[in-house]
Amino acid sequence: MKPIGKYILINTIEEEVTTSSGLILSSEDANQMRYKKGKVVKPGSDVTVINAGDEIFYDKTAGYSMLIKG
């Protein structure tokens, strides 16, 4: 898979979400958070500030999720 132009390819990082007081949120509560954390696999040709291997926060309502080979 090759990102084109301004798009980037990322892998989602699954992690336990904790509150500032140290409480661990359930997966249902964590899914209601707007932003998710991911690791950049490959940036598109028009992206100059983000490099492969960078960890980023992204809006989970933007973009597409794909499942490849199960």
PDB file of N, CA and C in Angstrom:
ATOM      1  N   MET A   1       0.845  -1.159   0.000  1.00  0.00           N
ATOM      2  CA  MET A   1       0.000   0.000   0.000  1.00  0.00           C
ATOM      3  C   MET A   1       0.899   1.233   0.000  1.00  0.00           C
ATOM      4  N   LYS A   2       0.551   2.216  -0.823  1.00  0.00           N
ATOM      5  CA  LYS A   2       1.367   3.411  -0.957  1.00  0.00           C
ATOM      6  C   LYS A   2       0.493   4.657  -0.792  1.00  0.00           C
ATOM      7  N   PRO A   3       0.778   5.493   0.218  1.00  0.00           N
ATOM      8  CA  PRO A   3       0.006   6.732   0.369  1.00  0.00           C
ATOM      9  C   PRO A   3       0.380   7.731  -0.727  1.00  0.00           C
ATOM     10  N   ILE A   4      -0.609   8.449  -1.225  1.00  0.00           N
ATOM     11  CA  ILE A   4      -0.396   9.390  -2.320  1.00  0.00           C
ATOM     12  C   ILE A   4      -0.689  10.812  -1.834  1.00  0.00           C
ATOM     13  N   GLY A   5       0.133  11.765  -2.258  1.00  0.00           N
ATOM     14  CA  GLY A   5      -0.106  13.177  -1.961  1.00  0.00           C
ATOM     15  C   GLY A   5      -0.011  13.510  -0.490  1.00  0.00           C
ATOM     16  N   LYS A   6      -1.093  14.085   0.055  1.00  0.00           N
ATOM     17  CA  LYS A   6      -1.091  14.568   1.438  1.00  0.00           C
ATOM     18  C   LYS A   6      -1.487  13.506   2.459  1.00  0.00           C
ATOM     19  N   TYR A   7      -1.713  12.280   2.036  1.00  0.00           N
ATOM     20  CA  TYR A   7      -2.164  11.222   2.944  1.00  0.00           C
ATOM     21  C   TYR A   7      -0.984  10.497   3.582  1.00  0.00           C
ATOM     22  N   ILE A   8      -1.246   9.907   4.749  1.00  0.00           N
ATOM     23  CA  ILE A   8      -0.215   9.111   5.428  1.00  0.00           C
ATOM     24  C   ILE A   8      -0.801   7.765   5.811  1.00  0.00           C
ATOM     25  N   LEU A   9       0.052   6.780   5.901  1.00  0.00           N
ATOM     26  CA  LEU A   9      -0.338   5.440   6.298  1.00  0.00           C
ATOM     27  C   LEU A   9       0.143   5.225   7.727  1.00  0.00           C
ATOM     28  N   ILE A  10      -0.783   4.844   8.626  1.00  0.00           N
ATOM     29  CA  ILE A  10      -0.415   4.677  10.039  1.00  0.00           C
ATOM     30  C   ILE A  10      -0.911   3.348  10.575  1.00  0.00           C
ATOM     31  N   ASN A  11      -0.272   2.867  11.619  1.00  0.00           N
ATOM     32  CA  ASN A  11      -0.735   1.738  12.414  1.00  0.00           C
ATOM     33  C   ASN A  11      -1.236   2.294  13.732  1.00  0.00           C
ATOM     34  N   THR A  12      -2.433   1.904  14.129  1.00  0.00           N
ATOM     35  CA  THR A  12      -2.988   2.364  15.392  1.00  0.00           C
ATOM     36  C   THR A  12      -2.238   1.720  16.553  1.00  0.00           C
ATOM     37  N   ILE A  13      -1.940   2.503  17.573  1.00  0.00           N
ATOM     38  CA  ILE A  13      -1.297   2.002  18.787  1.00  0.00           C
ATOM     39  C   ILE A  13      -2.389   1.793  19.821  1.00  0.00           C
ATOM     40  N   GLU A  14      -2.557   0.570  20.258  1.00  0.00           N
ATOM     41  CA  GLU A  14      -3.537   0.250  21.297  1.00  0.00           C
ATOM     42  C   GLU A  14      -2.856   0.381  22.648  1.00  0.00           C
ATOM     43  N   GLU A  15      -3.424   1.183  23.510  1.00  0.00           N
ATOM     44  CA  GLU A  15      -2.849   1.377  24.843  1.00  0.00           C
ATOM     45  C   GLU A  15      -3.955   1.600  25.861  1.00  0.00           C
ATOM     46  N   GLU A  16      -3.637   1.336  27.118  1.00  0.00           N
ATOM     47  CA  GLU A  16      -4.600   1.604  28.181  1.00  0.00           C
ATOM     48  C   GLU A  16      -4.702   3.106  28.385  1.00  0.00           C
ATOM     49  N   VAL A  17      -5.922   3.586  28.475  1.00  0.00           N
ATOM     50  CA  VAL A  17      -6.137   5.022  28.675  1.00  0.00           C
ATOM     51  C   VAL A  17      -6.421   5.255  30.151  1.00  0.00           C
ATOM     52  N   THR A  18      -5.636   6.157  30.764  1.00  0.00           N
ATOM     53  CA  THR A  18      -5.823   6.472  32.172  1.00  0.00           C
ATOM     54  C   THR A  18      -6.180   7.945  32.326  1.00  0.00           C
ATOM     55  N   THR A  19      -6.921   8.232  33.366  1.00  0.00           N
ATOM     56  CA  THR A  19      -7.278   9.620  33.677  1.00  0.00           C
ATOM     57  C   THR A  19      -6.116  10.272  34.413  1.00  0.00           C
ATOM     58  N   SER A  20      -6.203  11.564  34.646  1.00  0.00           N
ATOM     59  CA  SER A  20      -5.136  12.271  35.362  1.00  0.00           C
ATOM     60  C   SER A  20      -4.984  11.782  36.798  1.00  0.00           C
ATOM     61  N   SER A  21      -6.068  11.209  37.350  1.00  0.00           N
ATOM     62  CA  SER A  21      -5.992  10.696  38.719  1.00  0.00           C
ATOM     63  C   SER A  21      -5.526   9.241  38.768  1.00  0.00           C
ATOM     64  N   GLY A  22      -5.293   8.626  37.589  1.00  0.00           N
ATOM     65  CA  GLY A  22      -4.749   7.274  37.556  1.00  0.00           C
ATOM     66  C   GLY A  22      -5.756   6.177  37.306  1.00  0.00           C
ATOM     67  N   LEU A  23      -7.035   6.506  37.097  1.00  0.00           N
ATOM     68  CA  LEU A  23      -8.035   5.476  36.827  1.00  0.00           C
ATOM     69  C   LEU A  23      -7.900   4.976  35.390  1.00  0.00           C
ATOM     70  N   ILE A  24      -7.972   3.656  35.208  1.00  0.00           N
ATOM     71  CA  ILE A  24      -7.902   3.071  33.871  1.00  0.00           C
ATOM     72  C   ILE A  24      -9.309   3.032  33.289  1.00  0.00           C
ATOM     73  N   LEU A  25      -9.481   3.602  32.095  1.00  0.00           N
ATOM     74  CA  LEU A  25     -10.781   3.634  31.439  1.00  0.00           C
ATOM     75  C   LEU A  25     -11.054   2.311  30.731  1.00  0.00           C
ATOM     76  N   SER A  26     -12.329   1.912  30.688  1.00  0.00           N
ATOM     77  CA  SER A  26     -12.702   0.704  29.973  1.00  0.00           C
ATOM     78  C   SER A  26     -12.544   0.943  28.478  1.00  0.00           C
ATOM     79  N   SER A  27     -12.505  -0.119  27.684  1.00  0.00           N
ATOM     80  CA  SER A  27     -12.346   0.032  26.238  1.00  0.00           C
ATOM     81  C   SER A  27     -13.529   0.786  25.637  1.00  0.00           C
ATOM     82  N   GLU A  28     -14.714   0.621  26.223  1.00  0.00           N
ATOM     83  CA  GLU A  28     -15.901   1.340  25.737  1.00  0.00           C
ATOM     84  C   GLU A  28     -15.739   2.848  25.945  1.00  0.00           C
ATOM     85  N   ASP A  29     -15.255   3.248  27.121  1.00  0.00           N
ATOM     86  CA  ASP A  29     -15.024   4.668  27.399  1.00  0.00           C
ATOM     87  C   ASP A  29     -13.887   5.215  26.538  1.00  0.00           C
ATOM     88  N   ALA A  30     -12.846   4.410  26.344  1.00  0.00           N
ATOM     89  CA  ALA A  30     -11.699   4.848  25.541  1.00  0.00           C
ATOM     90  C   ALA A  30     -12.102   5.044  24.087  1.00  0.00           C
ATOM     91  N   ASN A  31     -13.041   4.246  23.583  1.00  0.00           N
ATOM     92  CA  ASN A  31     -13.488   4.386  22.198  1.00  0.00           C
ATOM     93  C   ASN A  31     -14.271   5.665  21.972  1.00  0.00           C
ATOM     94  N   GLN A  32     -14.778   6.280  23.031  1.00  0.00           N
ATOM     95  CA  GLN A  32     -15.527   7.525  22.886  1.00  0.00           C
ATOM     96  C   GLN A  32     -14.621   8.750  22.826  1.00  0.00           C
ATOM     97  N   MET A  33     -13.329   8.561  23.056  1.00  0.00           N
ATOM     98  CA  MET A  33     -12.388   9.672  22.950  1.00  0.00           C
ATOM     99  C   MET A  33     -12.194  10.000  21.470  1.00  0.00           C
ATOM    100  N   ARG A  34     -12.068  11.275  21.158  1.00  0.00           N
ATOM    101  CA  ARG A  34     -12.008  11.702  19.757  1.00  0.00           C
ATOM    102  C   ARG A  34     -10.681  11.359  19.081  1.00  0.00           C
ATOM    103  N   TYR A  35      -9.584  11.468  19.807  1.00  0.00           N
ATOM    104  CA  TYR A  35      -8.275  11.280  19.190  1.00  0.00           C
ATOM    105  C   TYR A  35      -7.672   9.934  19.559  1.00  0.00           C
ATOM    106  N   LYS A  36      -6.953   9.350  18.605  1.00  0.00           N
ATOM    107  CA  LYS A  36      -6.261   8.084  18.814  1.00  0.00           C
ATOM    108  C   LYS A  36      -4.779   8.295  18.532  1.00  0.00           C
ATOM    109  N   LYS A  37      -3.974   7.364  19.017  1.00  0.00           N
ATOM    110  CA  LYS A  37      -2.528   7.437  18.833  1.00  0.00           C
ATOM    111  C   LYS A  37      -2.119   6.422  17.773  1.00  0.00           C
ATOM    112  N   GLY A  38      -1.183   6.810  16.916  1.00  0.00           N
ATOM    113  CA  GLY A  38      -0.723   5.901  15.876  1.00  0.00           C
ATOM    114  C   GLY A  38       0.729   6.142  15.523  1.00  0.00           C
ATOM    115  N   LYS A  39       1.316   5.168  14.827  1.00  0.00           N
ATOM    116  CA  LYS A  39       2.701   5.263  14.381  1.00  0.00           C
ATOM    117  C   LYS A  39       2.696   5.358  12.857  1.00  0.00           C
ATOM    118  N   VAL A  40       3.400   6.341  12.311  1.00  0.00           N
ATOM    119  CA  VAL A  40       3.435   6.565  10.869  1.00  0.00           C
ATOM    120  C   VAL A  40       4.251   5.460  10.204  1.00  0.00           C
ATOM    121  N   VAL A  41       3.626   4.772   9.245  1.00  0.00           N
ATOM    122  CA  VAL A  41       4.315   3.742   8.482  1.00  0.00           C
ATOM    123  C   VAL A  41       5.012   4.393   7.283  1.00  0.00           C
ATOM    124  N   LYS A  42       4.253   5.227   6.556  1.00  0.00           N
ATOM    125  CA  LYS A  42       4.821   5.910   5.401  1.00  0.00           C
ATOM    126  C   LYS A  42       4.018   7.167   5.095  1.00  0.00           C
ATOM    127  N   PRO A  43       4.678   8.325   4.956  1.00  0.00           N
ATOM    128  CA  PRO A  43       3.967   9.545   4.570  1.00  0.00           C
ATOM    129  C   PRO A  43       3.849   9.643   3.051  1.00  0.00           C
ATOM    130  N   GLY A  44       2.859  10.397   2.581  1.00  0.00           N
ATOM    131  CA  GLY A  44       2.687  10.628   1.156  1.00  0.00           C
ATOM    132  C   GLY A  44       3.747  11.572   0.615  1.00  0.00           C
ATOM    133  N   SER A  45       3.764  11.748  -0.703  1.00  0.00           N
ATOM    134  CA  SER A  45       4.798  12.548  -1.358  1.00  0.00           C
ATOM    135  C   SER A  45       4.704  14.038  -1.032  1.00  0.00           C
ATOM    136  N   ASP A  46       3.517  14.546  -0.663  1.00  0.00           N
ATOM    137  CA  ASP A  46       3.356  15.967  -0.349  1.00  0.00           C
ATOM    138  C   ASP A  46       3.541  16.287   1.133  1.00  0.00           C
ATOM    139  N   VAL A  47       3.823  15.296   1.950  1.00  0.00           N
ATOM    140  CA  VAL A  47       3.983  15.495   3.401  1.00  0.00           C
ATOM    141  C   VAL A  47       5.468  15.689   3.693  1.00  0.00           C
ATOM    142  N   THR A  48       5.797  16.842   4.299  1.00  0.00           N
ATOM    143  CA  THR A  48       7.206  17.142   4.550  1.00  0.00           C
ATOM    144  C   THR A  48       7.583  17.185   6.033  1.00  0.00           C
ATOM    145  N   VAL A  49       6.615  17.320   6.918  1.00  0.00           N
ATOM    146  CA  VAL A  49       6.919  17.474   8.339  1.00  0.00           C
ATOM    147  C   VAL A  49       6.789  16.186   9.136  1.00  0.00           C
ATOM    148  N   ILE A  50       6.156  15.189   8.594  1.00  0.00           N
ATOM    149  CA  ILE A  50       5.958  13.925   9.292  1.00  0.00           C
ATOM    150  C   ILE A  50       6.804  12.859   8.598  1.00  0.00           C
ATOM    151  N   ASN A  51       7.529  12.092   9.399  1.00  0.00           N
ATOM    152  CA  ASN A  51       8.407  11.050   8.864  1.00  0.00           C
ATOM    153  C   ASN A  51       7.945   9.676   9.319  1.00  0.00           C
ATOM    154  N   ALA A  52       8.376   8.646   8.615  1.00  0.00           N
ATOM    155  CA  ALA A  52       8.076   7.272   9.015  1.00  0.00           C
ATOM    156  C   ALA A  52       8.653   7.032  10.410  1.00  0.00           C
ATOM    157  N   GLY A  53       7.876   6.375  11.261  1.00  0.00           N
ATOM    158  CA  GLY A  53       8.314   6.088  12.627  1.00  0.00           C
ATOM    159  C   GLY A  53       7.838   7.092  13.657  1.00  0.00           C
ATOM    160  N   ASP A  54       7.324   8.248  13.231  1.00  0.00           N
ATOM    161  CA  ASP A  54       6.805   9.244  14.170  1.00  0.00           C
ATOM    162  C   ASP A  54       5.523   8.737  14.816  1.00  0.00           C
ATOM    163  N   GLU A  55       5.318   9.060  16.091  1.00  0.00           N
ATOM    164  CA  GLU A  55       4.058   8.764  16.768  1.00  0.00           C
ATOM    165  C   GLU A  55       3.211  10.022  16.753  1.00  0.00           C
ATOM    166  N   ILE A  56       1.952   9.874  16.333  1.00  0.00           N
ATOM    167  CA  ILE A  56       1.066  11.026  16.181  1.00  0.00           C
ATOM    168  C   ILE A  56      -0.286  10.745  16.824  1.00  0.00           C
ATOM    169  N   PHE A  57      -1.023  11.813  17.095  1.00  0.00           N
ATOM    170  CA  PHE A  57      -2.425  11.707  17.482  1.00  0.00           C
ATOM    171  C   PHE A  57      -3.237  12.131  16.272  1.00  0.00           C
ATOM    172  N   TYR A  58      -4.294  11.366  15.969  1.00  0.00           N
ATOM    173  CA  TYR A  58      -5.124  11.688  14.815  1.00  0.00           C
ATOM    174  C   TYR A  58      -6.592  11.602  15.191  1.00  0.00           C
ATOM    175  N   ASP A  59      -7.416  12.309  14.442  1.00  0.00           N
ATOM    176  CA  ASP A  59      -8.856  12.335  14.659  1.00  0.00           C
ATOM    177  C   ASP A  59      -9.444  11.029  14.133  1.00  0.00           C
ATOM    178  N   LYS A  60     -10.069  10.263  15.001  1.00  0.00           N
ATOM    179  CA  LYS A  60     -10.566   8.954  14.567  1.00  0.00           C
ATOM    180  C   LYS A  60     -11.757   9.055  13.623  1.00  0.00           C
ATOM    181  N   THR A  61     -12.396  10.225  13.519  1.00  0.00           N
ATOM    182  CA  THR A  61     -13.527  10.356  12.599  1.00  0.00           C
ATOM    183  C   THR A  61     -13.065  10.703  11.190  1.00  0.00           C
ATOM    184  N   ALA A  62     -11.784  11.006  11.002  1.00  0.00           N
ATOM    185  CA  ALA A  62     -11.262  11.306   9.673  1.00  0.00           C
ATOM    186  C   ALA A  62     -10.500  10.099   9.142  1.00  0.00           C
ATOM    187  N   GLY A  63     -10.437   9.958   7.838  1.00  0.00           N
ATOM    188  CA  GLY A  63      -9.677   8.876   7.237  1.00  0.00           C
ATOM    189  C   GLY A  63     -10.459   7.588   7.179  1.00  0.00           C
ATOM    190  N   TYR A  64      -9.753   6.514   6.922  1.00  0.00           N
ATOM    191  CA  TYR A  64     -10.366   5.205   6.741  1.00  0.00           C
ATOM    192  C   TYR A  64      -9.593   4.163   7.520  1.00  0.00           C
ATOM    193  N   SER A  65     -10.305   3.153   8.024  1.00  0.00           N
ATOM    194  CA  SER A  65      -9.667   2.025   8.673  1.00  0.00           C
ATOM    195  C   SER A  65      -9.747   0.836   7.725  1.00  0.00           C
ATOM    196  N   MET A  66      -8.647   0.107   7.603  1.00  0.00           N
ATOM    197  CA  MET A  66      -8.620  -1.059   6.725  1.00  0.00           C
ATOM    198  C   MET A  66      -8.051  -2.253   7.473  1.00  0.00           C
ATOM    199  N   LEU A  67      -8.566  -3.414   7.158  1.00  0.00           N
ATOM    200  CA  LEU A  67      -8.068  -4.661   7.734  1.00  0.00           C
ATOM    201  C   LEU A  67      -7.480  -5.456   6.579  1.00  0.00           C
ATOM    202  N   ILE A  68      -6.177  -5.724   6.634  1.00  0.00           N
ATOM    203  CA  ILE A  68      -5.491  -6.425   5.555  1.00  0.00           C
ATOM    204  C   ILE A  68      -5.040  -7.785   6.045  1.00  0.00           C
ATOM    205  N   LYS A  69      -5.424  -8.836   5.336  1.00  0.00           N
ATOM    206  CA  LYS A  69      -5.067 -10.217   5.657  1.00  0.00           C
ATOM    207  C   LYS A  69      -5.466 -10.578   7.079  1.00  0.00           C
ATOM    208  N   GLY A  70      -6.719 -10.360   7.385  1.00  0.00           N
ATOM    209  CA  GLY A  70      -7.266 -10.756   8.678  1.00  0.00           C
ATOM    210  C   GLY A  70      -7.003  -9.775   9.750  1.00  0.00           C
TER     211      GLY A  70
END
